[in-house]
PDB file of C-alpha atoms and ligand atoms in Angstrom:
ATOM      1  CA  MET A 172      -0.011  -0.002  -0.001  1.00 43.00           C
ATOM      2  CA  VAL A 173       1.386   3.422  -0.888  1.00 46.00           C
ATOM      3  CA  GLU A 174       1.339   6.451   1.296  1.00 44.00           C
ATOM      4  CA  THR A 175      -1.622   8.667   0.424  1.00 43.00           C
ATOM      5  CA  LEU A 176      -0.797  11.886   2.273  1.00 43.00           C
ATOM      6  CA  PRO A 177       2.327  13.945   1.673  1.00 44.00           C
ATOM      7  CA  LYS A 178       4.611  14.158   4.680  1.00 45.00           C
ATOM      8  CA  ASP A 179       5.063  17.930   4.316  1.00 51.00           C
ATOM      9  CA  ASN A 180       3.848  20.803   2.196  1.00 50.00           C
ATOM     10  CA  CYS A 181       7.039  21.190   0.134  1.00 78.00           C
ATOM     11  CA  GLY A 182       5.534  20.454  -3.237  1.00 92.00           C
ATOM     12  CA  PRO A 183       3.093  18.140  -4.931  1.00 97.00           C
ATOM     13  CA  GLN A 184       4.289  14.605  -5.210  1.00 97.00           C
ATOM     14  CA  HIS A 185       1.471  13.740  -7.591  1.00 98.00           C
ATOM     15  CA  VAL A 186       0.189  16.142 -10.263  1.00 98.00           C
ATOM     16  CA  ALA A 187      -2.781  15.246 -12.442  1.00 98.00           C
ATOM     17  CA  ILE A 188      -3.611  17.181 -15.600  1.00 98.00           C
ATOM     18  CA  ILE A 189      -6.767  17.578 -17.652  1.00 98.00           C
ATOM     19  CA  MET A 190      -5.223  18.451 -21.017  1.00 98.00           C
ATOM     20  CA  ASP A 191      -7.937  20.585 -22.593  1.00 98.00           C
ATOM     21  CA  GLY A 192      -8.034  22.966 -25.507  1.00 98.00           C
ATOM     22  CA  ASN A 193      -6.464  21.042 -28.362  1.00 98.00           C
ATOM     23  CA  GLY A 194      -9.523  21.526 -30.563  1.00 98.00           C
ATOM     24  CA  ARG A 195      -9.731  25.285 -30.000  1.00 98.00           C
ATOM     25  CA  TRP A 196      -5.968  25.632 -30.527  1.00 98.00           C
ATOM     26  CA  ALA A 197      -6.345  23.978 -33.963  1.00 98.00           C
ATOM     27  CA  THR A 198      -9.486  25.923 -34.869  1.00 98.00           C
ATOM     28  CA  GLN A 199      -7.727  29.211 -34.081  1.00 98.00           C
ATOM     29  CA  ARG A 200      -5.176  28.197 -36.722  1.00 98.00           C
ATOM     30  CA  GLY A 201      -7.817  27.133 -39.250  1.00 98.00           C
ATOM     31  CA  ARG A 202      -6.704  23.524 -38.961  1.00 98.00           C
ATOM     32  CA  PRO A 203      -8.616  20.302 -38.198  1.00 98.00           C
ATOM     33  CA  ARG A 204      -9.038  19.304 -34.536  1.00 98.00           C
ATOM     34  CA  LEU A 205      -6.629  16.389 -34.926  1.00 98.00           C
ATOM     35  CA  PHE A 206      -3.864  18.853 -35.697  1.00 98.00           C
ATOM     36  CA  GLY A 207      -4.379  20.165 -32.189  1.00 98.00           C
ATOM     37  CA  HIS A 208      -4.249  16.672 -30.673  1.00 98.00           C
ATOM     38  CA  HIS A 209      -0.923  16.029 -32.415  1.00 98.00           C
ATOM     39  CA  ALA A 210       0.450  19.311 -31.032  1.00 98.00           C
ATOM     40  CA  GLY A 211      -0.865  18.293 -27.625  1.00 98.00           C
ATOM     41  CA  ALA A 212       0.917  14.963 -27.802  1.00 97.00           C
ATOM     42  CA  LYS A 213       4.237  16.793 -28.300  1.00 96.00           C
ATOM     43  CA  ARG A 214       3.601  18.762 -25.099  1.00 97.00           C
ATOM     44  CA  VAL A 215       3.145  15.584 -23.128  1.00 97.00           C
ATOM     45  CA  ARG A 216       6.779  14.640 -23.647  1.00 96.00           C
ATOM     46  CA  GLU A 217       8.006  18.069 -22.508  1.00 97.00           C
ATOM     47  CA  ILE A 218       5.922  18.014 -19.357  1.00 98.00           C
ATOM     48  CA  VAL A 219       7.036  14.454 -18.505  1.00 98.00           C
ATOM     49  CA  GLU A 220      10.642  15.597 -18.911  1.00 97.00           C
ATOM     50  CA  ALA A 221      10.027  18.578 -16.625  1.00 98.00           C
ATOM     51  CA  CYS A 222       8.843  16.387 -13.742  1.00 98.00           C
ATOM     52  CA  PRO A 223      12.159  15.410 -12.129  1.00 97.00           C
ATOM     53  CA  GLU A 224      13.335  18.976 -11.833  1.00 96.00           C
ATOM     54  CA  ALA A 225       9.963  20.089 -10.523  1.00 96.00           C
ATOM     55  CA  GLY A 226      10.146  17.348  -7.892  1.00 96.00           C
ATOM     56  CA  VAL A 227       7.017  15.645  -9.248  1.00 98.00           C
ATOM     57  CA  LYS A 228       7.217  11.887  -8.827  1.00 98.00           C
ATOM     58  CA  TYR A 229       3.773  11.028 -10.234  1.00 98.00           C
ATOM     59  CA  LEU A 230       2.151  12.568 -13.275  1.00 98.00           C
ATOM     60  CA  THR A 231      -1.316  11.474 -14.345  1.00 99.00           C
ATOM     61  CA  ILE A 232      -2.791  12.782 -17.616  1.00 98.00           C
ATOM     62  CA  PHE A 233      -6.300  12.579 -18.964  1.00 98.00           C
ATOM     63  CA  ALA A 234      -5.964  11.464 -22.588  1.00 98.00           C
ATOM     64  CA  PHE A 235      -9.421  10.057 -23.408  1.00 98.00           C
ATOM     65  CA  SER A 236     -12.556   9.935 -21.319  1.00 98.00           C
ATOM     66  CA  THR A 237     -15.421   7.475 -21.350  1.00 97.00           C
ATOM     67  CA  GLU A 238     -17.483  10.408 -22.691  1.00 97.00           C
ATOM     68  CA  ASN A 239     -15.100  11.209 -25.566  1.00 98.00           C
ATOM     69  CA  TRP A 240     -16.621   8.412 -27.691  1.00 98.00           C
ATOM     70  CA  LYS A 241     -19.436  10.911 -28.436  1.00 98.00           C
ATOM     71  CA  ARG A 242     -17.080  12.887 -30.701  1.00 98.00           C
ATOM     72  CA  THR A 243     -17.148  12.383 -34.456  1.00 98.00           C
ATOM     73  CA  GLN A 244     -15.974   9.023 -35.780  1.00 98.00           C
ATOM     74  CA  VAL A 245     -13.110  10.825 -37.565  1.00 98.00           C
ATOM     75  CA  GLU A 246     -11.863  12.440 -34.377  1.00 98.00           C
ATOM     76  CA  VAL A 247     -12.186   9.255 -32.281  1.00 98.00           C
ATOM     77  CA  ALA A 248     -10.392   7.143 -34.919  1.00 98.00           C
ATOM     78  CA  GLY A 249      -7.706   9.835 -35.252  1.00 98.00           C
ATOM     79  CA  LEU A 250      -7.159   9.915 -31.491  1.00 98.00           C
ATOM     80  CA  MET A 251      -6.957   6.116 -31.241  1.00 98.00           C
ATOM     81  CA  SER A 252      -4.402   6.039 -34.042  1.00 98.00           C
ATOM     82  CA  LEU A 253      -2.453   8.855 -32.323  1.00 98.00           C
ATOM     83  CA  PHE A 254      -2.399   6.872 -29.046  1.00 98.00           C
ATOM     84  CA  ARG A 255      -1.169   3.737 -30.837  1.00 98.00           C
ATOM     85  CA  ARG A 256       1.579   5.588 -32.649  1.00 98.00           C
ATOM     86  CA  TYR A 257       2.506   7.600 -29.558  1.00 97.00           C
ATOM     87  CA  ILE A 258       2.881   4.553 -27.308  1.00 97.00           C
ATOM     88  CA  PHE A 259       4.801   2.626 -29.994  1.00 97.00           C
ATOM     89  CA  LYS A 260       7.152   5.567 -30.656  1.00 96.00           C
ATOM     90  CA  GLU A 261       7.710   6.704 -27.061  1.00 96.00           C
ATOM     91  CA  MET A 262       8.154   3.326 -25.380  1.00 95.00           C
ATOM     92  CA  GLN A 263      11.924   3.095 -25.798  1.00 94.00           C
ATOM     93  CA  ALA A 264      12.395   6.764 -24.848  1.00 96.00           C
ATOM     94  CA  PHE A 265      10.478   6.168 -21.622  1.00 97.00           C
ATOM     95  CA  VAL A 266      12.757   3.255 -20.740  1.00 98.00           C
ATOM     96  CA  LYS A 267      15.823   5.407 -21.449  1.00 97.00           C
ATOM     97  CA  GLU A 268      14.464   8.211 -19.303  1.00 97.00           C
ATOM     98  CA  ASN A 269      13.531   5.802 -16.513  1.00 98.00           C
ATOM     99  CA  VAL A 270       9.812   6.694 -16.778  1.00 98.00           C
ATOM    100  CA  ARG A 271       7.393   4.044 -15.533  1.00 98.00           C
ATOM    101  CA  VAL A 272       4.232   4.028 -17.612  1.00 98.00           C
ATOM    102  CA  ARG A 273       0.839   2.852 -16.413  1.00 98.00           C
ATOM    103  CA  PHE A 274      -2.650   3.146 -17.842  1.00 98.00           C
ATOM    104  CA  ILE A 275      -5.940   3.601 -16.043  1.00 98.00           C
ATOM    105  CA  GLY A 276      -9.428   3.301 -17.497  1.00 98.00           C
ATOM    106  CA  ASP A 277     -11.675   0.646 -18.923  1.00 98.00           C
ATOM    107  CA  ARG A 278      -9.409  -1.450 -21.124  1.00 97.00           C
ATOM    108  CA  PRO A 279     -11.959  -3.916 -22.557  1.00 97.00           C
ATOM    109  CA  GLY A 280     -13.540  -0.895 -24.328  1.00 95.00           C
ATOM    110  CA  LEU A 281     -10.352  -0.296 -26.347  1.00 98.00           C
ATOM    111  CA  ASP A 282      -9.194  -2.130 -29.459  1.00 97.00           C
ATOM    112  CA  ASP A 283      -6.880  -5.146 -29.240  1.00 98.00           C
ATOM    113  CA  LYS A 284      -3.896  -3.513 -30.882  1.00 98.00           C
ATOM    114  CA  LEU A 285      -3.958  -0.504 -28.590  1.00 98.00           C
ATOM    115  CA  ARG A 286      -4.401  -2.760 -25.537  1.00 98.00           C
ATOM    116  CA  ALA A 287      -1.421  -4.882 -26.584  1.00 98.00           C
ATOM    117  CA  LEU A 288       0.725  -1.751 -26.893  1.00 98.00           C
ATOM    118  CA  MET A 289      -0.424  -0.565 -23.481  1.00 98.00           C
ATOM    119  CA  ASP A 290       0.488  -3.912 -21.930  1.00 98.00           C
ATOM    120  CA  GLU A 291       3.872  -3.818 -23.653  1.00 98.00           C
ATOM    121  CA  ALA A 292       4.648  -0.282 -22.455  1.00 98.00           C
ATOM    122  CA  GLU A 293       3.724  -1.217 -18.863  1.00 98.00           C
ATOM    123  CA  GLU A 294       5.820  -4.371 -18.990  1.00 98.00           C
ATOM    124  CA  LEU A 295       8.811  -2.721 -20.630  1.00 98.00           C
ATOM    125  CA  THR A 296       8.960   0.106 -18.119  1.00 98.00           C
ATOM    126  CA  SER A 297       8.017  -1.938 -15.063  1.00 98.00           C
ATOM    127  CA  HIS A 298      11.596  -1.706 -13.691  1.00 98.00           C
ATOM    128  CA  CYS A 299      11.818   2.094 -14.140  1.00 98.00           C
ATOM    129  CA  THR A 300      12.188   4.044 -10.924  1.00 98.00           C
ATOM    130  CA  GLY A 301      11.973   7.678 -12.117  1.00 98.00           C
ATOM    131  CA  THR A 302       8.763   9.564 -12.976  1.00 98.00           C
ATOM    132  CA  ASN A 303       5.557   7.544 -12.752  1.00 98.00           C
ATOM    133  CA  LEU A 304       3.501   8.506 -15.779  1.00 98.00           C
ATOM    134  CA  THR A 305      -0.117   7.333 -15.699  1.00 98.00           C
ATOM    135  CA  ILE A 306      -2.199   7.824 -18.820  1.00 98.00           C
ATOM    136  CA  ALA A 307      -5.961   7.781 -18.401  1.00 98.00           C
ATOM    137  CA  LEU A 308      -7.422   6.201 -21.516  1.00 98.00           C
ATOM    138  CA  ASN A 309     -11.124   5.418 -21.790  1.00 98.00           C
ATOM    139  CA  TYR A 310     -11.288   6.674 -18.227  1.00 98.00           C
ATOM    140  CA  GLY A 311     -14.203   8.074 -16.257  1.00 98.00           C
ATOM    141  CA  GLY A 312     -14.228   8.545 -12.498  1.00 98.00           C
ATOM    142  CA  ARG A 313     -17.745   7.236 -12.034  1.00 98.00           C
ATOM    143  CA  ASP A 314     -17.040   4.298 -14.340  1.00 98.00           C
ATOM    144  CA  GLU A 315     -13.925   3.513 -12.276  1.00 98.00           C
ATOM    145  CA  VAL A 316     -15.874   3.595  -9.005  1.00 98.00           C
ATOM    146  CA  ALA A 317     -18.634   1.405 -10.550  1.00 98.00           C
ATOM    147  CA  ARG A 318     -16.099  -1.146 -11.787  1.00 98.00           C
ATOM    148  CA  ALA A 319     -14.333  -1.134  -8.429  1.00 98.00           C
ATOM    149  CA  THR A 320     -17.638  -1.634  -6.602  1.00 98.00           C
ATOM    150  CA  ARG A 321     -18.481  -4.543  -8.892  1.00 98.00           C
ATOM    151  CA  ARG A 322     -15.185  -6.264  -8.037  1.00 98.00           C
ATOM    152  CA  LEU A 323     -15.659  -5.521  -4.358  1.00 98.00           C
ATOM    153  CA  ALA A 324     -19.143  -7.060  -4.463  1.00 98.00           C
ATOM    154  CA  GLN A 325     -17.748 -10.119  -6.239  1.00 98.00           C
ATOM    155  CA  ASP A 326     -15.202 -10.522  -3.405  1.00 98.00           C
ATOM    156  CA  VAL A 327     -18.024 -10.286  -0.844  1.00 98.00           C
ATOM    157  CA  ARG A 328     -20.001 -12.941  -2.738  1.00 98.00           C
ATOM    158  CA  ALA A 329     -16.919 -15.175  -2.891  1.00 98.00           C
ATOM    159  CA  GLY A 330     -16.474 -14.845   0.854  1.00 98.00           C
ATOM    160  CA  LYS A 331     -13.145 -13.052   0.477  1.00 98.00           C
ATOM    161  CA  LEU A 332     -14.371  -9.785   1.983  1.00 98.00           C
ATOM    162  CA  ASP A 333     -16.507  -9.160   5.051  1.00 98.00           C
ATOM    163  CA  PRO A 334     -19.092  -6.439   4.169  1.00 98.00           C
ATOM    164  CA  ASP A 335     -18.906  -5.110   7.740  1.00 98.00           C
ATOM    165  CA  SER A 336     -15.202  -4.419   7.245  1.00 98.00           C
ATOM    166  CA  VAL A 337     -15.721  -2.073   4.254  1.00 98.00           C
ATOM    167  CA  ASP A 338     -14.489   1.431   5.047  1.00 97.00           C
ATOM    168  CA  GLU A 339     -12.688   4.338   3.312  1.00 97.00           C
ATOM    169  CA  GLU A 340      -9.548   2.266   2.966  1.00 97.00           C
ATOM    170  CA  THR A 341     -11.316  -0.605   1.187  1.00 98.00           C
ATOM    171  CA  LEU A 342     -12.567   0.957  -2.064  1.00 98.00           C
ATOM    172  CA  PRO A 343      -9.239   2.529  -3.107  1.00 98.00           C
ATOM    173  CA  ARG A 344      -7.766  -0.978  -3.195  1.00 98.00           C
ATOM    174  CA  TYR A 345     -10.176  -1.795  -6.036  1.00 98.00           C
ATOM    175  CA  LEU A 346      -9.679   1.422  -8.020  1.00 98.00           C
ATOM    176  CA  ASP A 347      -7.460   1.497 -11.138  1.00 98.00           C
ATOM    177  CA  THR A 348      -5.154   3.798  -9.216  1.00 98.00           C
ATOM    178  CA  HIS A 349      -4.592   1.365  -6.322  1.00 98.00           C
ATOM    179  CA  VAL A 350      -0.788   1.580  -6.615  1.00 98.00           C
ATOM    180  CA  LEU A 351      -0.697   5.376  -6.806  1.00 98.00           C
ATOM    181  CA  PRO A 352      -0.866   8.059  -4.080  1.00 98.00           C
ATOM    182  CA  ASP A 353      -3.793  10.491  -4.355  1.00 98.00           C
ATOM    183  CA  PRO A 354      -3.105  13.570  -6.526  1.00 98.00           C
ATOM    184  CA  ASP A 355      -1.999  16.654  -4.589  1.00 97.00           C
ATOM    185  CA  LEU A 356      -2.532  19.089  -7.447  1.00 98.00           C
ATOM    186  CA  VAL A 357      -4.944  18.874 -10.370  1.00 98.00           C
ATOM    187  CA  ILE A 358      -4.356  21.255 -13.270  1.00 98.00           C
ATOM    188  CA  ARG A 359      -6.865  21.943 -16.039  1.00 98.00           C
ATOM    189  CA  THR A 360      -5.907  23.961 -19.073  1.00 98.00           C
ATOM    190  CA  SER A 361      -8.036  25.995 -21.487  1.00 98.00           C
ATOM    191  CA  GLY A 362     -10.009  28.133 -19.028  1.00 98.00           C
ATOM    192  CA  GLU A 363     -12.734  25.640 -18.162  1.00 95.00           C
ATOM    193  CA  ALA A 364     -13.295  25.242 -14.414  1.00 97.00           C
ATOM    194  CA  ARG A 365     -14.677  21.683 -14.358  1.00 95.00           C
ATOM    195  CA  ILE A 366     -13.266  18.368 -13.239  1.00 96.00           C
ATOM    196  CA  SER A 367     -15.110  16.357 -15.936  1.00 97.00           C
ATOM    197  CA  ASN A 368     -15.251  13.012 -14.115  1.00 98.00           C
ATOM    198  CA  PHE A 369     -11.460  12.859 -13.553  1.00 98.00           C
ATOM    199  CA  LEU A 370     -10.110  11.065 -10.462  1.00 98.00           C
ATOM    200  CA  LEU A 371     -13.273  11.801  -8.463  1.00 98.00           C
ATOM    201  CA  TRP A 372     -12.501   9.691  -5.409  1.00 98.00           C
ATOM    202  CA  GLN A 373      -8.774  10.363  -5.442  1.00 98.00           C
ATOM    203  CA  SER A 374      -8.979  14.149  -5.675  1.00 98.00           C
ATOM    204  CA  ALA A 375     -11.033  14.664  -2.508  1.00 97.00           C
ATOM    205  CA  TYR A 376      -8.281  16.799  -0.930  1.00 95.00           C
ATOM    206  CA  ALA A 377      -6.406  17.946  -4.066  1.00 96.00           C
ATOM    207  CA  GLU A 378      -5.668  21.570  -4.883  1.00 96.00           C
ATOM    208  CA  TYR A 379      -7.022  22.717  -8.244  1.00 97.00           C
ATOM    209  CA  GLU A 380      -5.458  25.105 -10.735  1.00 97.00           C
ATOM    210  CA  PHE A 381      -7.487  26.212 -13.726  1.00 98.00           C
ATOM    211  CA  VAL A 382      -5.355  28.049 -16.293  1.00 98.00           C
ATOM    212  CA  ASP A 383      -6.395  29.762 -19.509  1.00 98.00           C
ATOM    213  CA  THR A 384      -3.590  28.343 -21.605  1.00 98.00           C
ATOM    214  CA  LEU A 385      -4.709  25.877 -24.277  1.00 98.00           C
ATOM    215  CA  TRP A 386      -2.936  22.528 -23.800  1.00 98.00           C
ATOM    216  CA  PRO A 387      -0.645  22.739 -26.885  1.00 98.00           C
ATOM    217  CA  ASP A 388       0.689  26.037 -25.506  1.00 98.00           C
ATOM    218  CA  PHE A 389       1.176  24.736 -21.927  1.00 98.00           C
ATOM    219  CA  SER A 390       4.909  25.024 -21.377  1.00 98.00           C
ATOM    220  CA  PRO A 391       7.267  23.349 -18.898  1.00 98.00           C
ATOM    221  CA  GLU A 392       7.789  26.838 -17.419  1.00 98.00           C
ATOM    222  CA  GLU A 393       4.084  27.224 -16.667  1.00 98.00           C
ATOM    223  CA  PHE A 394       4.026  23.713 -15.223  1.00 98.00           C
ATOM    224  CA  ALA A 395       7.014  24.568 -12.968  1.00 97.00           C
ATOM    225  CA  ARG A 396       5.325  27.817 -11.891  1.00 97.00           C
ATOM    226  CA  LEU A 397       2.104  26.030 -10.874  1.00 97.00           C
ATOM    227  CA  VAL A 398       4.021  23.349  -9.057  1.00 97.00           C
ATOM    228  CA  GLY A 399       6.067  25.994  -7.242  1.00 94.00           C
ATOM    229  CA  GLN A 400       2.913  27.927  -6.301  1.00 93.00           C
ATOM    230  CA  TYR A 401       1.500  24.831  -4.645  1.00 92.00           C
ATOM    231  CA  GLY A 402       4.517  24.829  -2.301  1.00 66.00           C
ATOM    232  CA  GLY A 403       3.262  28.074  -0.766  1.00 65.00           C
ATOM    233  CA  ARG A 404      -0.050  26.625   0.254  1.00 64.00           C
ATOM    234  CA  GLU A 405      -1.115  24.934   3.406  1.00 62.00           C
ATOM    235  CA  ARG A 406      -3.312  21.830   3.285  1.00 60.00           C
ATOM    236  CA  ARG A 407      -5.131  20.767   6.397  1.00 58.00           C
ATOM    237  CA  PHE A 408      -7.126  17.761   5.117  1.00 63.00           C
ATOM    238  CA  GLY A 409     -10.224  19.059   6.927  1.00 66.00           C
ATOM    239  CA  GLY A 410      -8.332  19.666  10.193  1.00 69.00           C
ATOM    240  CA  VAL A 411      -6.999  22.871  11.751  1.00 66.00           C
ATOM    241  CA  LYS A 412      -3.505  24.294  11.810  1.00 61.00           C
ATOM    242  CA  PRO A 413      -1.527  22.622  14.602  1.00 58.00           C
TER     243      PRO A 413
HETATM  244  C1  LIG B 221      -9.133  17.845 -24.928  1.00 55.93           C
HETATM  245  O1  LIG B 221      -9.070  18.890 -25.867  1.00 55.93           O
HETATM  246  C2  LIG B 221      -8.210  16.818 -25.278  1.00 55.93           C
HETATM  247  C3  LIG B 221      -8.461  15.520 -25.549  1.00 55.93           C
HETATM  248  C4  LIG B 221      -9.827  14.932 -25.528  1.00 55.93           C
HETATM  249  C5  LIG B 221      -7.435  14.597 -25.942  1.00 55.93           C
HETATM  250  C6  LIG B 221      -6.160  14.700 -25.140  1.00 55.93           C
HETATM  251  C7  LIG B 221      -5.128  14.164 -25.989  1.00 55.93           C
HETATM  252  C8  LIG B 221      -3.913  14.655 -26.138  1.00 55.93           C
HETATM  253  C9  LIG B 221      -3.312  15.817 -25.434  1.00 55.93           C
HETATM  254  C10 LIG B 221      -3.065  14.076 -27.177  1.00 55.93           C
HETATM  255  C11 LIG B 221      -2.228  12.979 -26.923  1.00 55.93           C
HETATM  256  C12 LIG B 221      -2.054  12.380 -25.585  1.00 55.93           C
HETATM  257  C13 LIG B 221      -1.276  11.319 -25.461  1.00 55.93           C
HETATM  258  C14 LIG B 221      -1.095  10.667 -24.188  1.00 55.93           C
HETATM  259  C15 LIG B 221      -0.519  10.803 -26.622  1.00 55.93           C
HETATM  260  P1  LIG B 221     -10.385  19.214 -26.681  1.00 55.93           P
HETATM  261  O2  LIG B 221     -10.314  18.476 -27.970  1.00 55.93           O
HETATM  262  O3  LIG B 221     -11.595  18.929 -25.848  1.00 55.93           O
HETATM  263  O4  LIG B 221     -10.246  20.729 -26.923  1.00 55.93           O
HETATM  264  P2  LIG B 221     -11.435  21.770 -27.080  1.00 55.93           P
HETATM  265  O5  LIG B 221     -12.116  21.819 -25.754  1.00 55.93           O
HETATM  266  O6  LIG B 221     -10.708  23.024 -27.425  1.00 55.93           O
HETATM  267  O7  LIG B 221     -12.294  21.274 -28.165  1.00 55.93           O
END
């Protein structure tokens, strides 16, 4: 079991990002939305590389939500192809940079080829001890809690879990994020102040930063500034200052 609360207020150990604004970024340039997603994918690498210096050990990014299937078939197919190519292309680089890759979300809803690449990336980087990069793909917070509850109920039915023992510590063990600490800081780009079903359970005590920058323009400098800003805050987890 990992530690879920930071020991001090020095900086966020786990930063989660809702990468929003690719479509608008492309539209502003008179280009198709997928052009924005490709530009956004380039930013991912730069932000991952900025983590060690910023002191961020865990980075979780929202790449595709369970609601994103409602987009046009062209955009969905383009995004799936981008994810396949991205994982295939970046895998070796992640190993070299000691980045451990994990995926969260509902995998059976994704195509076989993409799932195989996800498994391969997880396996290939499983020994890496640097930044922990978690990519949320076909992820929805409510869907995750529903799937976790289903597994929990199955364990009760199988006699492996006593229903009277279920408390706040039990459900997180069934969530996709069970090996990760809770996020300390959640950033959303593009000026929208919504959490859009991202890490609902895990972000109960997270700080939020909503910035106007569209994701393809989100720079490592802005990331470092937001991370640094967090250091100046005091989190009490519902308690009072000692
Ligand atoms: C939201 O912008 C973005 C997405 C739904 C996709 C996020 C994907 C990437 C950043 C690209 C690649 C990621 C990886 C891991 C390779 P939007 O399309 O909703 O923008 P809009 O609100 O301006 O329309």
